[in-house]
CSV table of C-alpha atoms in Angstrom, one decimal:
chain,number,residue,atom,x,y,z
A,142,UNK,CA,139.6,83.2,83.8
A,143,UNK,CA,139.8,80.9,80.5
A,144,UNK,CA,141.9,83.2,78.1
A,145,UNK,CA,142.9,82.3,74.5
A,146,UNK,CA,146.2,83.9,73.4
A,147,UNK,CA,146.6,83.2,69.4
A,148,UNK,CA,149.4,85.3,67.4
A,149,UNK,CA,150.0,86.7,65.2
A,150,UNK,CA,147.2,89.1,64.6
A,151,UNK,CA,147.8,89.0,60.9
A,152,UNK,CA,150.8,88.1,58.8
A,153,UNK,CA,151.7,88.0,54.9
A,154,UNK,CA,153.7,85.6,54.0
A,155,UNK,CA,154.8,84.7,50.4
A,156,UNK,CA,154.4,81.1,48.8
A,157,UNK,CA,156.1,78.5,49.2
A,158,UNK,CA,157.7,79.8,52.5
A,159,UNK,CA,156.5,77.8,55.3
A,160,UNK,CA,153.9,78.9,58.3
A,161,UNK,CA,153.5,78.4,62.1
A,162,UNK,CA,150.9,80.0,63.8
A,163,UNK,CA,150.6,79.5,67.8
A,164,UNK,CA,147.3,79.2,70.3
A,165,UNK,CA,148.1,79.0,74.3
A,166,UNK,CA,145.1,78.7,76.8
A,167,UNK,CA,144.9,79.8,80.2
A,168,UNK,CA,143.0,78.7,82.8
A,169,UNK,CA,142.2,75.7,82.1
A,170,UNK,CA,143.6,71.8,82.0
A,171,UNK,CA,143.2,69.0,79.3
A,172,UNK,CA,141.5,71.4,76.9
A,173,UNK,CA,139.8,70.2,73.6
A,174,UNK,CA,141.2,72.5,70.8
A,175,UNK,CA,140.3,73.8,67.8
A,176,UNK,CA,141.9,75.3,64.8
A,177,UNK,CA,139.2,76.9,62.2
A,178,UNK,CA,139.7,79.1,58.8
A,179,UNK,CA,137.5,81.5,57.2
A,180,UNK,CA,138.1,82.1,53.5
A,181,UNK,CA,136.9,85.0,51.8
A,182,UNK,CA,133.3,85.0,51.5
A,183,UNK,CA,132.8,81.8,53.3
A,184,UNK,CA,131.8,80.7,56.3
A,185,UNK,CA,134.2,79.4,59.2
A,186,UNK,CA,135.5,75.7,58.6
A,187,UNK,CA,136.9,73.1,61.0
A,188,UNK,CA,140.7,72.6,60.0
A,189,UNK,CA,141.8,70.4,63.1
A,190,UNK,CA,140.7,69.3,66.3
A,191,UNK,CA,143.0,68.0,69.3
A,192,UNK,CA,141.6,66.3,72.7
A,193,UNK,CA,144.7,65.9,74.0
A,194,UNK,CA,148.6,65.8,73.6
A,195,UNK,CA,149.9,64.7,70.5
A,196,UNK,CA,146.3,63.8,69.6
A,197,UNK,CA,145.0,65.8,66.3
A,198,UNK,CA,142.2,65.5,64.1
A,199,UNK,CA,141.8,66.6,60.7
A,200,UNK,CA,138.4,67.3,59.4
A,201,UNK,CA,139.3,68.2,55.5
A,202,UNK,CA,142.7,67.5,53.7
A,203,UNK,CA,144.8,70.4,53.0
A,204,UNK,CA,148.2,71.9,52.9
A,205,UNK,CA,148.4,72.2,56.4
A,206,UNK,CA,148.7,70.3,59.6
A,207,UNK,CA,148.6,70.7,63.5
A,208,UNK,CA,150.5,69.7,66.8
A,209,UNK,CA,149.8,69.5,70.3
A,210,UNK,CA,153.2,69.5,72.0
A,211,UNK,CA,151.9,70.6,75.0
A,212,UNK,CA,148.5,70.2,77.0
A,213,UNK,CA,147.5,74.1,76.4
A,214,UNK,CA,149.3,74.6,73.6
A,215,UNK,CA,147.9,74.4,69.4
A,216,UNK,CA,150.5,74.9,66.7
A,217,UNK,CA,149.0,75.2,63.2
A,218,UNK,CA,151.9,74.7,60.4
A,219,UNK,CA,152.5,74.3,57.1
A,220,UNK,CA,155.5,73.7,55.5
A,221,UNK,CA,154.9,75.1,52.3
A,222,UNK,CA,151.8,78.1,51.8
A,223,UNK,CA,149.2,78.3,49.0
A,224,UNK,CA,147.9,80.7,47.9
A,225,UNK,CA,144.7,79.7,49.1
A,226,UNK,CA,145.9,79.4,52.4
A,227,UNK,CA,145.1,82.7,52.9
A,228,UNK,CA,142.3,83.6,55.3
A,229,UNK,CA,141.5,84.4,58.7
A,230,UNK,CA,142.5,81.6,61.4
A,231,UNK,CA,140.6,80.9,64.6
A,232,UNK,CA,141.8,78.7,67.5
A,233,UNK,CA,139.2,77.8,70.3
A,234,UNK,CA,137.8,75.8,72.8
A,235,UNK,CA,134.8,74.7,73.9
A,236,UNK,CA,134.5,74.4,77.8
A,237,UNK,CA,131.1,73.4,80.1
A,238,UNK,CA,129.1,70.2,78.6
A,239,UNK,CA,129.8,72.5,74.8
A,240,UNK,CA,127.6,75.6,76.8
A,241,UNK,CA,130.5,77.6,76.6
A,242,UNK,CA,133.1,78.8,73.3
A,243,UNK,CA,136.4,80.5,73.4
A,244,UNK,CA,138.0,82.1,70.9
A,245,UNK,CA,141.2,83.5,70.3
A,246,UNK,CA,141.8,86.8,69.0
A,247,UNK,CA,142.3,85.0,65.4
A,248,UNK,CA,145.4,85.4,62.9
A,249,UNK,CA,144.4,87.1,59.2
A,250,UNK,CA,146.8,85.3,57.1
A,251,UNK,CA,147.3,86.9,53.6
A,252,UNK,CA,149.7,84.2,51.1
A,253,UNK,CA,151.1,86.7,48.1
B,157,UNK,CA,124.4,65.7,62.0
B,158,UNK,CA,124.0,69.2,63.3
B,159,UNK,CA,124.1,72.1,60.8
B,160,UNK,CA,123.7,75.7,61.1
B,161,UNK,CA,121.8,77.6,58.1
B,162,UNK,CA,122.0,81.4,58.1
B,163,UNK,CA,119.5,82.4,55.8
B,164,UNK,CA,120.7,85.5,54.7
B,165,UNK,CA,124.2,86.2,53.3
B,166,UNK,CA,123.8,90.2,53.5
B,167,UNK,CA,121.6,92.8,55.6
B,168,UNK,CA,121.3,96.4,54.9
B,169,UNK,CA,119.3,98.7,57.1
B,170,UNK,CA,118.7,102.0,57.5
B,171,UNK,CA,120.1,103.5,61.0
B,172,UNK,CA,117.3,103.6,63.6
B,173,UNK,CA,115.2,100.9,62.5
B,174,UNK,CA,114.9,97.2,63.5
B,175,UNK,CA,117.6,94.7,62.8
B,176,UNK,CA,116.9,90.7,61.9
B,177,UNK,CA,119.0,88.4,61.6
B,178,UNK,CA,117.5,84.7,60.5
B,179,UNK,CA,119.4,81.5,61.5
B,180,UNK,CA,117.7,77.8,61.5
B,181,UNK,CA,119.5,75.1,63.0
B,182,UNK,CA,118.9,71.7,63.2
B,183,UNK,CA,120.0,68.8,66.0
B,184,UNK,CA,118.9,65.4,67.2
B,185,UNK,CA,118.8,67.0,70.6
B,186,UNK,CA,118.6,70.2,72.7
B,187,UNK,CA,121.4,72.3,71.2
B,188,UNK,CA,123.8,75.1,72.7
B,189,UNK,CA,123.4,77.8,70.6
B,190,UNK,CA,125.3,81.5,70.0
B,191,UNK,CA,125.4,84.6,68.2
B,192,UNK,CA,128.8,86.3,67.4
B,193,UNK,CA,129.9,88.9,65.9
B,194,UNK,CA,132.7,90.1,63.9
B,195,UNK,CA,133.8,93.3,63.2
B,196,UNK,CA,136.2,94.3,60.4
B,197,UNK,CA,140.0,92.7,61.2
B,198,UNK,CA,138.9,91.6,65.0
B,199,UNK,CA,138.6,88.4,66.5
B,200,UNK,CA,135.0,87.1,67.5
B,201,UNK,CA,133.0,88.1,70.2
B,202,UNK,CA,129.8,86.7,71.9
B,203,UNK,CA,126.6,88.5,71.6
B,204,UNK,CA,124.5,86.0,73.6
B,205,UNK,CA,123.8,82.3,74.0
B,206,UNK,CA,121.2,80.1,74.9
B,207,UNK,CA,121.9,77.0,76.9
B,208,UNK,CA,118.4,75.4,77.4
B,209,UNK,CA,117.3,78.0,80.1
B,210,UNK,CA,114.9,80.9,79.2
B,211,UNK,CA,114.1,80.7,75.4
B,212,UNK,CA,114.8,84.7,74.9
B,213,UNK,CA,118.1,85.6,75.5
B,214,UNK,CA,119.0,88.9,76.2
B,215,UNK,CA,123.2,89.7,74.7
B,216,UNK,CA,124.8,92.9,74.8
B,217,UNK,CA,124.4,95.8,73.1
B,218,UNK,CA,120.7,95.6,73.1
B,219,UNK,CA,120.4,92.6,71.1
B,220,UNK,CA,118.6,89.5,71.3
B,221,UNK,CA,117.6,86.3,70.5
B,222,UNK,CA,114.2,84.2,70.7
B,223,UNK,CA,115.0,80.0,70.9
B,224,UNK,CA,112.2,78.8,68.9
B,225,UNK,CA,112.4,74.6,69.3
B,226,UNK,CA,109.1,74.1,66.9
B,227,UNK,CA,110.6,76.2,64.6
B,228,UNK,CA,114.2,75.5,64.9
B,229,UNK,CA,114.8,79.2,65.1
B,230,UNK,CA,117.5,81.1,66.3
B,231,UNK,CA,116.9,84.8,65.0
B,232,UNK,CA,119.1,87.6,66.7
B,233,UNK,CA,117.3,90.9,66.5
B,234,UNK,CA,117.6,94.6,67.8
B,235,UNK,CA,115.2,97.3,68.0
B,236,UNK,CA,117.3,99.8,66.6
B,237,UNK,CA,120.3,99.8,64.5
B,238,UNK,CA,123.5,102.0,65.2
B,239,UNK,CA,125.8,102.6,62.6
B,240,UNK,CA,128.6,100.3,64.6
B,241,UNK,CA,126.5,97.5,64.2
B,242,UNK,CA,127.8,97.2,60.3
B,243,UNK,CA,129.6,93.8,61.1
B,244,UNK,CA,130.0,90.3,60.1
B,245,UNK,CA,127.3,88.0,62.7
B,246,UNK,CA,127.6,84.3,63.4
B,247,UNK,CA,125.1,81.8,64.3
B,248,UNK,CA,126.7,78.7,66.0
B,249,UNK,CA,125.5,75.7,67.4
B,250,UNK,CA,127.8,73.3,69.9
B,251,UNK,CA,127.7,69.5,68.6
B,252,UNK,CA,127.8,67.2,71.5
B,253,UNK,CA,127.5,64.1,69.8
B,254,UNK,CA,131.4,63.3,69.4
B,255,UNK,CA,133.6,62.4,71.9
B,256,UNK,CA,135.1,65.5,71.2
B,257,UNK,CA,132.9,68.5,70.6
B,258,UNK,CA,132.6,70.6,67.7
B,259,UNK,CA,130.8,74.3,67.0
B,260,UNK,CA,129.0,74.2,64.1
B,261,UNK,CA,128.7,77.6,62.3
B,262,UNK,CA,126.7,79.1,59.8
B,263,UNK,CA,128.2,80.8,56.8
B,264,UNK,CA,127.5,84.7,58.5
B,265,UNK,CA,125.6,87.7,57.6
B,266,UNK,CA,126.7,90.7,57.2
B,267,UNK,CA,124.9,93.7,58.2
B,268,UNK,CA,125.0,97.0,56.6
B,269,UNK,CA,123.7,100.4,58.4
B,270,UNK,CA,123.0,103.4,56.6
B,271,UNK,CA,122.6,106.4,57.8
């Protein structure tokens, strides 16, 4: 089966201090990742997209950035949080010709 | 480009009676197209999708969705609402027209059940 694991489930972290937040896939070989965030009250947005290793995509600038170290692994970062950092954060993939989506379980990040 | 317009930012119905949920889409081509939903602090989870086969899609938990191509409809609806309905619902569409793939979503609805 093609599993998403993402953690954490939800974290608080205080600004300034830095964030890494981690998305593993099962199942599954030379994935196409991606790394969206939902804001309060707003739909979800495309942060980063990654084909393969060490390739990433960034659809909007921000405070934060991605890695692909490995060829199922996603590793969203930041070295320094916002405040408006905060949200909920979804990694996925799409599988089958884009007739399939997988999501992780999705990370609610609160910045205080 | 592709784009995803859910017309409706909030739903409120009464428990028992029918639920709809509007999404238009548009695309240069045949889309891939889903309905998730989201309840409070959980991670997604697919209702249904429709992948150019039968144009009404049948999803769990006795909803469903009607492909409309001359309309560019997508609309998710159940005969009758439960009171653990009262979630956060997604209308996606997968772009194919990059290299890489993208899901295009629309900015939700949330539903509301009273009883």
């Amino acid at each position: 089966s093609q599993t998403i694991h993402q953690w954490p489930a939800t974290l608080v972290q205080p600004v300034g201090s830095p964030l890494s937040l981690e998305c593993t896939v099962e199942g599954t070989s030379n994935p196409n990742l991606y790394w969206y965030r939902q804001a309060a009250g707003r739909g979800l947005q495309l942060l980063f997209y990654s084909v393969g290793i060490g390739q990433i995509s960034s659809e909007v600038p921000q405070n934060l950035s991605a890695s692909r170290p490995q060829d199922r692994q996603f590793i969203l970062s930041s070295k320094k949080l916002l405040l408006s950092d905060s949200g909920f954060y979804l990694c996925a993939r799409l599988g089958q010709g884009g007739t399939e989506a997988f999501f992780g379980q999705g990370t609610r990040l609160t910045v205080v | 480009a592709q784009s995803v317009t859910q017309l409706d930012s909030h739903v409120s119905v009464s428990e028992g009676t029918p639920v709809l949920l509007r999404c238009n889409y548009s695309s240069s081509y045949s889309p891939s197209l889903f309905w998730y939903v989201q309840h409070p602090n959980k991670g997604l989870q697919l209702l249904l999708k429709y992948t150019s086969a039968a144009t009404l899609v049948k999803g769990i938990n006795g909803f469903e969705a009607e492909f409309k191509k001359s309309e560019t409809s997508f609309h998710l609806t159940k005969p009758s609402a439960h009171m653990s309905d009262a979630a956060e619902y997604f209308c996606v569409v997968s772009d194919q027209t990059g290299s890489q793939g993208n899901l295009i979503f629309g900015k939700g609805t949330k539903l509301s059940v009273k009883p």
